[in-house]
Tab-separated table of C-alpha atoms and ligand atoms in Angstrom:
chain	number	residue	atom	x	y	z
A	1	UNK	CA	0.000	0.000	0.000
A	2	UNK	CA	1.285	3.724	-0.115
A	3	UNK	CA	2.204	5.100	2.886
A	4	UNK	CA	-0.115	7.381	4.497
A	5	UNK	CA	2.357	9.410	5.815
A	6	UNK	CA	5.881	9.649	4.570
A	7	UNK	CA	7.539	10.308	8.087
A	8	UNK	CA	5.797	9.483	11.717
A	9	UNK	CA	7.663	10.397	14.937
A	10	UNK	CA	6.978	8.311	18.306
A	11	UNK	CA	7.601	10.482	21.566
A	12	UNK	CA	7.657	7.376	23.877
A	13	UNK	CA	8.426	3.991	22.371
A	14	UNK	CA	6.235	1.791	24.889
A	15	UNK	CA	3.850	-0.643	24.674
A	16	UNK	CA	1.682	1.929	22.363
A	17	UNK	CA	3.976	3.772	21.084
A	18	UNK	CA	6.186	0.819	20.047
A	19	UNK	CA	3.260	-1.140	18.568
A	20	UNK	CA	2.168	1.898	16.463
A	21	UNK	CA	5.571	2.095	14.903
A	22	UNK	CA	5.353	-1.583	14.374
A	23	UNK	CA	2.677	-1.598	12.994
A	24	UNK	CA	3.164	1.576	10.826
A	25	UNK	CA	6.288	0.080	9.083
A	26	UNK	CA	4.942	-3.533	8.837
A	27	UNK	CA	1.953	-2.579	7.224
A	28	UNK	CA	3.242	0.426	5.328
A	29	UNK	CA	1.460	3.089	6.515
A	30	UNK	CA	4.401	5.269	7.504
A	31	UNK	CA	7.607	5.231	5.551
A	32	UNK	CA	9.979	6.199	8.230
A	33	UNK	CA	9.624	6.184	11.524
A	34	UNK	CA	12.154	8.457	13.954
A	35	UNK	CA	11.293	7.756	17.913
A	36	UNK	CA	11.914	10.267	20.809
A	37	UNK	CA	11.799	9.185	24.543
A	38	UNK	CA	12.553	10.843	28.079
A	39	UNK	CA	13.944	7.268	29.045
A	40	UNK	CA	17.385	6.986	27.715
A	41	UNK	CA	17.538	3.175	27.743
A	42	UNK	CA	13.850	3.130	26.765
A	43	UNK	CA	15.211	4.718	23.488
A	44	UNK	CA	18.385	2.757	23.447
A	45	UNK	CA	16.380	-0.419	23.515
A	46	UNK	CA	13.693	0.431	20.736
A	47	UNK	CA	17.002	1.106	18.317
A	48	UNK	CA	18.189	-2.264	19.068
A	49	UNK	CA	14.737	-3.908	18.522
A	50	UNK	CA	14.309	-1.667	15.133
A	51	UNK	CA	10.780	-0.099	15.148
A	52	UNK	CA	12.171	3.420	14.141
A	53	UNK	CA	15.512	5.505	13.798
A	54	UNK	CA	16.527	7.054	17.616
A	55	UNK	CA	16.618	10.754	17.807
A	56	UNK	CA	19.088	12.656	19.655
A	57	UNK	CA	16.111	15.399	20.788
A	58	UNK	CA	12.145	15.650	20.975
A	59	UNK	CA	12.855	18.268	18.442
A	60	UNK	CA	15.044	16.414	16.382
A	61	UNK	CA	12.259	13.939	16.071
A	62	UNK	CA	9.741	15.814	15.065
A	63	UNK	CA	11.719	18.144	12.649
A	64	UNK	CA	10.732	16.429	9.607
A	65	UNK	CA	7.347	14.584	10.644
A	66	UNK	CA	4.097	14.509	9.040
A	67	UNK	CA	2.315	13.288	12.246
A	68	UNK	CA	3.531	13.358	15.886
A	69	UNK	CA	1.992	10.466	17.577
A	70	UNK	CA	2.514	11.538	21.773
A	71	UNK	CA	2.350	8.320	23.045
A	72	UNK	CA	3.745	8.901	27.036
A	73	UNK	CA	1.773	8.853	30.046
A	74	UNK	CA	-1.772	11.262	30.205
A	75	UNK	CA	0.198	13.837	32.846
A	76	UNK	CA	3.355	14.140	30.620
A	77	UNK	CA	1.510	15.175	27.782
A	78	UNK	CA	1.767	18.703	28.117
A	79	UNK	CA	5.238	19.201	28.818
A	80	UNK	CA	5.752	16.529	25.725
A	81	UNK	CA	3.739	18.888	23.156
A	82	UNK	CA	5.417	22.176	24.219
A	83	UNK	CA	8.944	20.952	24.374
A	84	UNK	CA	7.898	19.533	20.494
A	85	UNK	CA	4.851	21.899	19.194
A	86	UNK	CA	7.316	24.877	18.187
A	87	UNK	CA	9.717	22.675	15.883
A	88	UNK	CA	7.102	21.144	13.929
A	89	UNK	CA	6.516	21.670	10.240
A	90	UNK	CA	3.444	23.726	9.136
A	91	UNK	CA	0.866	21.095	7.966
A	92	UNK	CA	1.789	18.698	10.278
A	93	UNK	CA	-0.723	17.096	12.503
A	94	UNK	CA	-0.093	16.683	16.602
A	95	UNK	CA	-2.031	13.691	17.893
A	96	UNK	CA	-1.788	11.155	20.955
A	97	UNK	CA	-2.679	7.631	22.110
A	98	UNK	CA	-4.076	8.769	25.922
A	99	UNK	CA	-6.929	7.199	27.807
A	100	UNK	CA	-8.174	10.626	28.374
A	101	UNK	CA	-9.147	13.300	25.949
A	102	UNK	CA	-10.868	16.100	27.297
A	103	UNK	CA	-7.936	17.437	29.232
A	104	UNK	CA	-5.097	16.947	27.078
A	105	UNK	CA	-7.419	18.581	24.275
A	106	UNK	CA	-8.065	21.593	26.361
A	107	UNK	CA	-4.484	22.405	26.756
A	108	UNK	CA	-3.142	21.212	23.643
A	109	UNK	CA	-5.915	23.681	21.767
A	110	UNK	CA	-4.716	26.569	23.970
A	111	UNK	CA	-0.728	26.231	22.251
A	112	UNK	CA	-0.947	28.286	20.033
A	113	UNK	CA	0.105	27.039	16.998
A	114	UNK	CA	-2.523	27.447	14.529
A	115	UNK	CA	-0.578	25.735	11.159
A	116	UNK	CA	-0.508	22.932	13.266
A	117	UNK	CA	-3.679	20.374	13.265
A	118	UNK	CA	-4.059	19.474	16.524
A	119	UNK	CA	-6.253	16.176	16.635
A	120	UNK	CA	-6.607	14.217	19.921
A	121	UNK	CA	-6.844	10.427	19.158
A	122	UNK	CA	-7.358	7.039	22.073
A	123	UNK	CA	-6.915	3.482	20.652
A	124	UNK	CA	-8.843	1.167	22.751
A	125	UNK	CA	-5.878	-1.766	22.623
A	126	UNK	CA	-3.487	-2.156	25.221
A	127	UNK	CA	-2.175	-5.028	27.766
A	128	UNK	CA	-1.011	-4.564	31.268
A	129	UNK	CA	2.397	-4.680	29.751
A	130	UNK	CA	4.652	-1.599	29.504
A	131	UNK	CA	7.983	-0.637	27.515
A	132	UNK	CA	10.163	-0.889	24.619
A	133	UNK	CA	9.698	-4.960	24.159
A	134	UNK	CA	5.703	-5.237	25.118
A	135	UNK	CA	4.750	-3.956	22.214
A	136	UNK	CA	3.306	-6.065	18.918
A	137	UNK	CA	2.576	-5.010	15.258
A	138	UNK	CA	-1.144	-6.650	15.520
A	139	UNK	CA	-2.071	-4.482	18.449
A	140	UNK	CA	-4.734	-2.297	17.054
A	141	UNK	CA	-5.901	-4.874	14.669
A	142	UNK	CA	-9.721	-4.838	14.408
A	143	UNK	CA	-9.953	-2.432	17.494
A	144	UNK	CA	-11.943	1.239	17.807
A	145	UNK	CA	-9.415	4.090	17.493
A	146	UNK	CA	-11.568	6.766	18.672
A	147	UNK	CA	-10.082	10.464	17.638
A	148	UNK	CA	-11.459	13.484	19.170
A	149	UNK	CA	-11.217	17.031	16.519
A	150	UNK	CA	-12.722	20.358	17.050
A	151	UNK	CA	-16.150	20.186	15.155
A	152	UNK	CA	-16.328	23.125	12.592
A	153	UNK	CA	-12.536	22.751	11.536
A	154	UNK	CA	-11.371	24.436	8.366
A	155	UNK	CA	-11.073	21.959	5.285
A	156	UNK	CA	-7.790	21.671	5.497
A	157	UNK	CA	-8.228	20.718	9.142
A	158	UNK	CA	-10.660	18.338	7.899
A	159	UNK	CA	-9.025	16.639	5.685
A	160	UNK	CA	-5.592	16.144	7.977
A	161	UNK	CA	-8.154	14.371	9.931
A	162	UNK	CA	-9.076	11.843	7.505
A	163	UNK	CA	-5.404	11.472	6.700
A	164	UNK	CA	-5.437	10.616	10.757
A	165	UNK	CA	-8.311	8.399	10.266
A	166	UNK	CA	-6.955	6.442	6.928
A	167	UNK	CA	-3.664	5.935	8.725
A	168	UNK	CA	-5.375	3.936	11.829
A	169	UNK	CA	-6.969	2.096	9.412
A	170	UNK	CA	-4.479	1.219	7.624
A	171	UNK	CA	-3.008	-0.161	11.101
A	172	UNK	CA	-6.228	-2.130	11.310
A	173	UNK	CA	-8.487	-0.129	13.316
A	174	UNK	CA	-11.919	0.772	13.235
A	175	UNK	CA	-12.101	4.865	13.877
A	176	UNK	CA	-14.960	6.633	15.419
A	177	UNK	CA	-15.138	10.502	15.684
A	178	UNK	CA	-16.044	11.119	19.222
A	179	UNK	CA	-16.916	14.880	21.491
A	180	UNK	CA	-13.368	14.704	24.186
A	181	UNK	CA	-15.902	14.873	27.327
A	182	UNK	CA	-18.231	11.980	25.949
A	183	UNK	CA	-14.720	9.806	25.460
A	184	UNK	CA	-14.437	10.618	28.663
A	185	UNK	CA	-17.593	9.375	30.439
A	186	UNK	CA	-18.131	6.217	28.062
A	187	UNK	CA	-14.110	5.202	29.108
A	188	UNK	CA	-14.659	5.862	32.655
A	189	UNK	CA	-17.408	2.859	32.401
A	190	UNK	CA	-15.739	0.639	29.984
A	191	UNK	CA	-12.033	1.125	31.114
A	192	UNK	CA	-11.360	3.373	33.977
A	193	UNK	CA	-13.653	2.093	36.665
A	194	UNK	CA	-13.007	-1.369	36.030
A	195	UNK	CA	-9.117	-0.980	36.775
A	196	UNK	CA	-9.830	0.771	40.166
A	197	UNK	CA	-12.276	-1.967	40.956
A	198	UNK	CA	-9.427	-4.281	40.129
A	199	UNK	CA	-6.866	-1.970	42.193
A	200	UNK	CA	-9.238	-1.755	44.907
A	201	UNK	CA	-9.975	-6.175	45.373
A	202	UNK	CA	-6.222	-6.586	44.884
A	203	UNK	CA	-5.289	-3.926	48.070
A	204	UNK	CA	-8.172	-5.637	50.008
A	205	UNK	CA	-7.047	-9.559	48.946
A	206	UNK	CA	-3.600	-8.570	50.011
A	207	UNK	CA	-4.876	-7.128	53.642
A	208	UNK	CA	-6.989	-10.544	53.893
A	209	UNK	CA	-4.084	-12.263	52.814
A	210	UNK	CA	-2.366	-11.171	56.093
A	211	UNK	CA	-5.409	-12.648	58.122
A	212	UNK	CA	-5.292	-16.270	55.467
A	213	UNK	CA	-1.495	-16.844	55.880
A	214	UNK	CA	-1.055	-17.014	51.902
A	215	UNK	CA	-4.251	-18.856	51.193
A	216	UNK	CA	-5.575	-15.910	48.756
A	217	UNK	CA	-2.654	-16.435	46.969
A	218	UNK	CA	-2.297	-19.957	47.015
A	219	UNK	CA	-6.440	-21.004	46.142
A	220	UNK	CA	-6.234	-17.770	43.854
A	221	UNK	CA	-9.406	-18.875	41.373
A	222	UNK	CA	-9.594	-17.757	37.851
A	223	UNK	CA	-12.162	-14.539	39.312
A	224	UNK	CA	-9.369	-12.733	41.837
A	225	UNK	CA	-6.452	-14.193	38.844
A	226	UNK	CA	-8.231	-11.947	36.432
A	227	UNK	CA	-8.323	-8.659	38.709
A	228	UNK	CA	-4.683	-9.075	39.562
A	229	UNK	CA	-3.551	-9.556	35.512
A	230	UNK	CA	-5.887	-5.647	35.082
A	231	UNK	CA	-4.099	-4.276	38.459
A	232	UNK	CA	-1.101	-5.068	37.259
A	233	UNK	CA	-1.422	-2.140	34.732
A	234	UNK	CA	1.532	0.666	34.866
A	235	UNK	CA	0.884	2.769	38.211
A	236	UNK	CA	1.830	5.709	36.312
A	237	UNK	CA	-0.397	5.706	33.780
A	238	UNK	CA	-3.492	4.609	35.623
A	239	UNK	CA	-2.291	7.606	38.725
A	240	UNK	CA	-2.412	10.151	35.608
A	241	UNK	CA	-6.038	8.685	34.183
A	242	UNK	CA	-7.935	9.603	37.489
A	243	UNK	CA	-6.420	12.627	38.032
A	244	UNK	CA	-7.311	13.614	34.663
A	245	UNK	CA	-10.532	12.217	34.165
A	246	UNK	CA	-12.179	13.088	37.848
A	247	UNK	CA	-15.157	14.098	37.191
A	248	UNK	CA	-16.659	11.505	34.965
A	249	UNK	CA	-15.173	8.663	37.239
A	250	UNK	CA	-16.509	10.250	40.129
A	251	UNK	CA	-19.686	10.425	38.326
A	252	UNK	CA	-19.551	6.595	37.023
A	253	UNK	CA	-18.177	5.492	40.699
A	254	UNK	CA	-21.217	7.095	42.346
A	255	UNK	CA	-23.601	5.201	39.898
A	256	UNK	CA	-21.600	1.832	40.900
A	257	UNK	CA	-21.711	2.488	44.498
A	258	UNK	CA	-25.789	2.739	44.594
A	259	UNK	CA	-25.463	-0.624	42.180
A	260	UNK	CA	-23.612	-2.640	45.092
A	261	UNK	CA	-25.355	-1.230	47.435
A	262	UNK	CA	-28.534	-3.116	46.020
A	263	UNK	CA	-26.541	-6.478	45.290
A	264	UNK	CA	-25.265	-6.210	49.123
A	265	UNK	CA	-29.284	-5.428	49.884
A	266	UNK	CA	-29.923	-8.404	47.782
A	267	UNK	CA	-27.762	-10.828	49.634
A	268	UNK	CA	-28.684	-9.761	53.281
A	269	UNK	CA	-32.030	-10.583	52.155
A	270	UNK	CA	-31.718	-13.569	50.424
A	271	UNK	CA	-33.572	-12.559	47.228
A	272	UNK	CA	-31.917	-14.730	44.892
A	273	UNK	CA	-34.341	-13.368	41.779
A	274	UNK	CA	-32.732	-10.159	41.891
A	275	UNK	CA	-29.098	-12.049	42.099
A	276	UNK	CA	-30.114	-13.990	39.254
A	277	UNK	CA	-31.423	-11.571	36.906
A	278	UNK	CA	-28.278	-9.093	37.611
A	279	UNK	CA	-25.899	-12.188	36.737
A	280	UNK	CA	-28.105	-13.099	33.813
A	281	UNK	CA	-27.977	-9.645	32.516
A	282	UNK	CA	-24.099	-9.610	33.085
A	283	UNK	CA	-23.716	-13.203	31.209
A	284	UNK	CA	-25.210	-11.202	27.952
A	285	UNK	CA	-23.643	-9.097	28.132
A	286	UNK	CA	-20.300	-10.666	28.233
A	287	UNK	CA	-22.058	-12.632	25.032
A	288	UNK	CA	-22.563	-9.271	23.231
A	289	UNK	CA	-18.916	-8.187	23.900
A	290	UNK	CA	-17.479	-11.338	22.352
A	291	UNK	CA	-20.323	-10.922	18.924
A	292	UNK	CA	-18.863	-7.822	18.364
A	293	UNK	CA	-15.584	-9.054	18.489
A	294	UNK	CA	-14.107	-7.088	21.199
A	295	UNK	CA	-13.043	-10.526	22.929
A	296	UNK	CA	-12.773	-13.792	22.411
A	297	UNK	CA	-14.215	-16.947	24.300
A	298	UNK	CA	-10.398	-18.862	24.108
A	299	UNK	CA	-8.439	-19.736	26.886
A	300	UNK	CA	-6.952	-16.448	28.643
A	301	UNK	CA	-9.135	-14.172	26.311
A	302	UNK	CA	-6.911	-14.825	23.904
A	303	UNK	CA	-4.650	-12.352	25.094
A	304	UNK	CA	-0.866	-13.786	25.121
A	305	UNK	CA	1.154	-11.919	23.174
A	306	UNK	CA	1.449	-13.240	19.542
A	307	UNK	CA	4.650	-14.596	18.194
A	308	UNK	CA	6.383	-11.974	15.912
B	401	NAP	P1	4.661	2.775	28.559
B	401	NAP	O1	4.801	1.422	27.976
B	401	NAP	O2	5.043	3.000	29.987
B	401	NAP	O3	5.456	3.803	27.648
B	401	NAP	C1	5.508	5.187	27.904
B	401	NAP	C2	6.902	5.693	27.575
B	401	NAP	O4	6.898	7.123	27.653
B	401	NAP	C3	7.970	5.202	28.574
B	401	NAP	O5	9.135	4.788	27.901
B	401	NAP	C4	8.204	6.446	29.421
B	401	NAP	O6	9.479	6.466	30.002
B	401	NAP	C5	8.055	7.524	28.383
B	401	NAP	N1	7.864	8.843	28.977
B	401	NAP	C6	7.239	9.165	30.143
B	401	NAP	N2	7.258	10.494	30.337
B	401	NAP	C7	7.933	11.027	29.283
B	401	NAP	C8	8.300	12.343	28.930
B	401	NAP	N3	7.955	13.400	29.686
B	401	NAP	N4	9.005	12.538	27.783
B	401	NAP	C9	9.329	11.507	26.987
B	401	NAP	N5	9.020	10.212	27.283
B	401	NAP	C10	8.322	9.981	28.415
B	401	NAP	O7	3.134	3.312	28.433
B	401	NAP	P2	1.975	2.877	27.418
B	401	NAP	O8	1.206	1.758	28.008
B	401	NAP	O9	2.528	2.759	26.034
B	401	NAP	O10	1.029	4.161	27.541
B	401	NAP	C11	1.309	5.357	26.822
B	401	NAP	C12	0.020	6.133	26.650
B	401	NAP	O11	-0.936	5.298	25.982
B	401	NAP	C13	-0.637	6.609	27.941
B	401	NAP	O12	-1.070	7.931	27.786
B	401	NAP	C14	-1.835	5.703	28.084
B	401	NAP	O13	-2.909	6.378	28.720
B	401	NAP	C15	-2.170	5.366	26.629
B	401	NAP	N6	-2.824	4.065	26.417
B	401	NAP	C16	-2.368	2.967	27.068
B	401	NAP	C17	-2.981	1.736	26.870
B	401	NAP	C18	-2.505	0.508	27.597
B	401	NAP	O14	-3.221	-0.491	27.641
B	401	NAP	N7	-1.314	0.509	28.144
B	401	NAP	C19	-4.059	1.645	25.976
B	401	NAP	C20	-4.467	2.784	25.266
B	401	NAP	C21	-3.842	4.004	25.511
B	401	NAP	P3	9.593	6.004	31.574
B	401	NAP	O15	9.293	4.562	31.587
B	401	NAP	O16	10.995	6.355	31.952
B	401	NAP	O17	8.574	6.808	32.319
C-alpha cells in the first residue's frame, strides 16, 4: 500500500507507542519512523529492537514529521507537546494515544500554533504490559481508534483528519469521531472504573491475605487471577487517568456504588431473583462483547502476546 504518511515520529516507544511504529512500518502506513523518549535506555532499547531511527532530541524527532503520535503517560503530555509543538513543520498534525481526551485537548488547543492540526486520538488496545519490548505489530488490529477534533474545523483541518483516520486504518483499526468529554464518560465505564475496581480487590485480597497466611494467593481462582492480571497495569499511567478524568469517574463510581449497594441489599435478604437476573444480565452481556468481536471466548481471552 502507499504510505499514508511519509515520516511518523513516536515520543515514547512503549507498549503503544512501540506497537504503532510496528505496525506503521509492517503494514506500510508510515515510511519512516524516527522515535523520541525521556527514558534513555527506553530509546536505546527500541534502536536495538528496530521499530524506528533514535533521535538525539524531541525536536530532532519531530523536525521532519508529518504526524507526531505523543504516546507517554496522560500527565506528561503537556510538557511533551510544548517541548515539540514549536519545531514542527506547518501542515503537520499533533495527535496522541491517551486514555483521556478532554484534558489533554483543552491544553493542547490553547498552544498556540494554529498551522498545526491538533487532533486528539485514544486506541482502545493495550495489555497490562509496559515498555520498549511489550509492544506487537497486531495491536490495534480490528480495534476502535476513537479520535477526538474540534467540530467546525477548516477543510484543510478536515481533511488532515481523515489522513489521521486512513492511517489507523491502515493499522487495522476501526475509527470513530467522538466529542473529548463523551470519550471521557463512556471510558470511565468501559475502562477506567473497572481498573480501580481491580486496584481496589487486589489492596483488600492482600490485607486478607495477612489474616489467610497465603491462602488468597495460594487457592487464587480464575475470578481474583483476572483482577490481579488488570491491576497489574503501569501505576503511572493509571495515577495520571484519574487525576485527569475526575469528574466523569466520580460520576460513574457514584452510579456503581448505589449498584452494590442493592446487590449487598440483595444478599442480606436472600432474594436470589434479583441475584439472578443481575448475573443473567451480566452473562449477555459478556455474550454481546465477544459478537462484536471485542473478545474472544479462548483460553486467557486470547490475550498472550502473539509470536512476531
Ligand atoms: P509505557 O509502555 O510505559 O510507555 C511510555 C513511555 O513514555 C515510557 O518509555 C516512558 O518512560 C516515556 N515517557 C514518560 N514520560 C515522558 C516524557 N515526559 N518525555 C518523553 N518520554 C516519556 O506506556 P503505554 O502503556 O505505552 O502508555 C502510553 C500512553 O498510551 C498513555 O497515555 C496511556 O494512557 C495510553 N494508552 C495505554 C494503553 C494501555 O493499555 N497501556 C491503551 C491505550 C492508551 P519512563 O518509563 O521512563 O517513564
Amino acid at each position: 500500500m502507499a504510505a499514508v504518511f511519509n515520516q511518523i515520529a513516536i515520543i515514547g516507544v512503549g507498549l503503544i507507542g512501540g506497537s504503532i511504529a510496528r505496525a506503521a512500518l509492517e503494514k506500510g502506513a508510515a515510511a519512516e519512523v524516527v522515535l523520541f523518549d525521556g527514558d534513555a535506555a527506553a530509546l536505546k532499547r527500541a534502536g536495538e529492537i528496530g521499530f524506528g531511527k533514535p533521535a538525539a532530541s524531541i525536536e530532532a524527532a519531530v523536525a521532519n514529521a508529518d504526524a507526531v503520535f505523543h504516546c507517554v503517560p496522560v500527565g506528561a503530555m503537556g510538557a511533551t507537546a510544548r517541548a515539540s509543538i514549536a519545531a514542527m513543520k506547518p501542515g503537520a498534525i499533533l495527535t496522541d494515544v491517551g486514555s483521556v481526551k478532554g484534558n489533554i485537548a483543552r491544553d493542547w488547543h490553547s498552544l498556540g500554533r494554529g498551522d498545526v492540526h491538533i487532533i486528539p486520538g485514544h486506541p482502545i488496545a493495550g495489555t497490562e504490559k509496559s515498555g520498549p519490548d511489550a509492544g506487537f505489530a497486531s495491536l490495534f488490529e480490528n480495534r476502535w481508534c476513537i479520535l477526538t477534533p474540534e467540530s467546525g474545523g477548516a477543510a484543510d483541518y478536515v481533511a488532515a483528519t481523515n489522513k489521521l483516520a486512513a492511517f489507523w486504518t491502515a493499522l487495522g483499526s476501526k475509527v470513530e469521531r467522538m466529542d473529548p468529554a463523551r470519550h471521557d464518560l463512556v471510558l470511565a465505564v468501559t475502562s477506567h472504573i473497572p481498573h480501580l475496581i481491580a486496584y481496589n480487590m487486589v489492596a483488600t485480597a492482600y490485607d486478607m491475605e495477612a489474616v489467610t497466611e497465603g491462602e488468597v494467593v495460594k487457592f487464587s481462582a480464575a475470578g481474583f487471577r483476572d483482577f490481579t492480571r488488570i491491576a497489574a497495569s503501569d501505576p503511572t499511567m493509571w495515577r495520571d487517568v484519574f487525576l485527569n478524568n475526575k469528574d466523569a469517574v466520580l460520576e460513574v463510581l457514584g452510579r456503581f456504588e448505589e449498584d452494590l449497594t442493592a446487590l449487598r441489599k440483595a444478599i442480606r435478604n436472600a432474594d436470589g431473583q434479583k441475584l439472578f437476573d443481575t448475573f443473567t444480565e451480566s452473562r449477555r452481556i459478556r455474550r454481546e462483547i465477544i459478537d462484536a468481536g471485542q473478545d474472544t471466548a479462548t483460553a486467557n481471552f486470547g490475550r498472550d502476546k502473539p509470536k512476531e
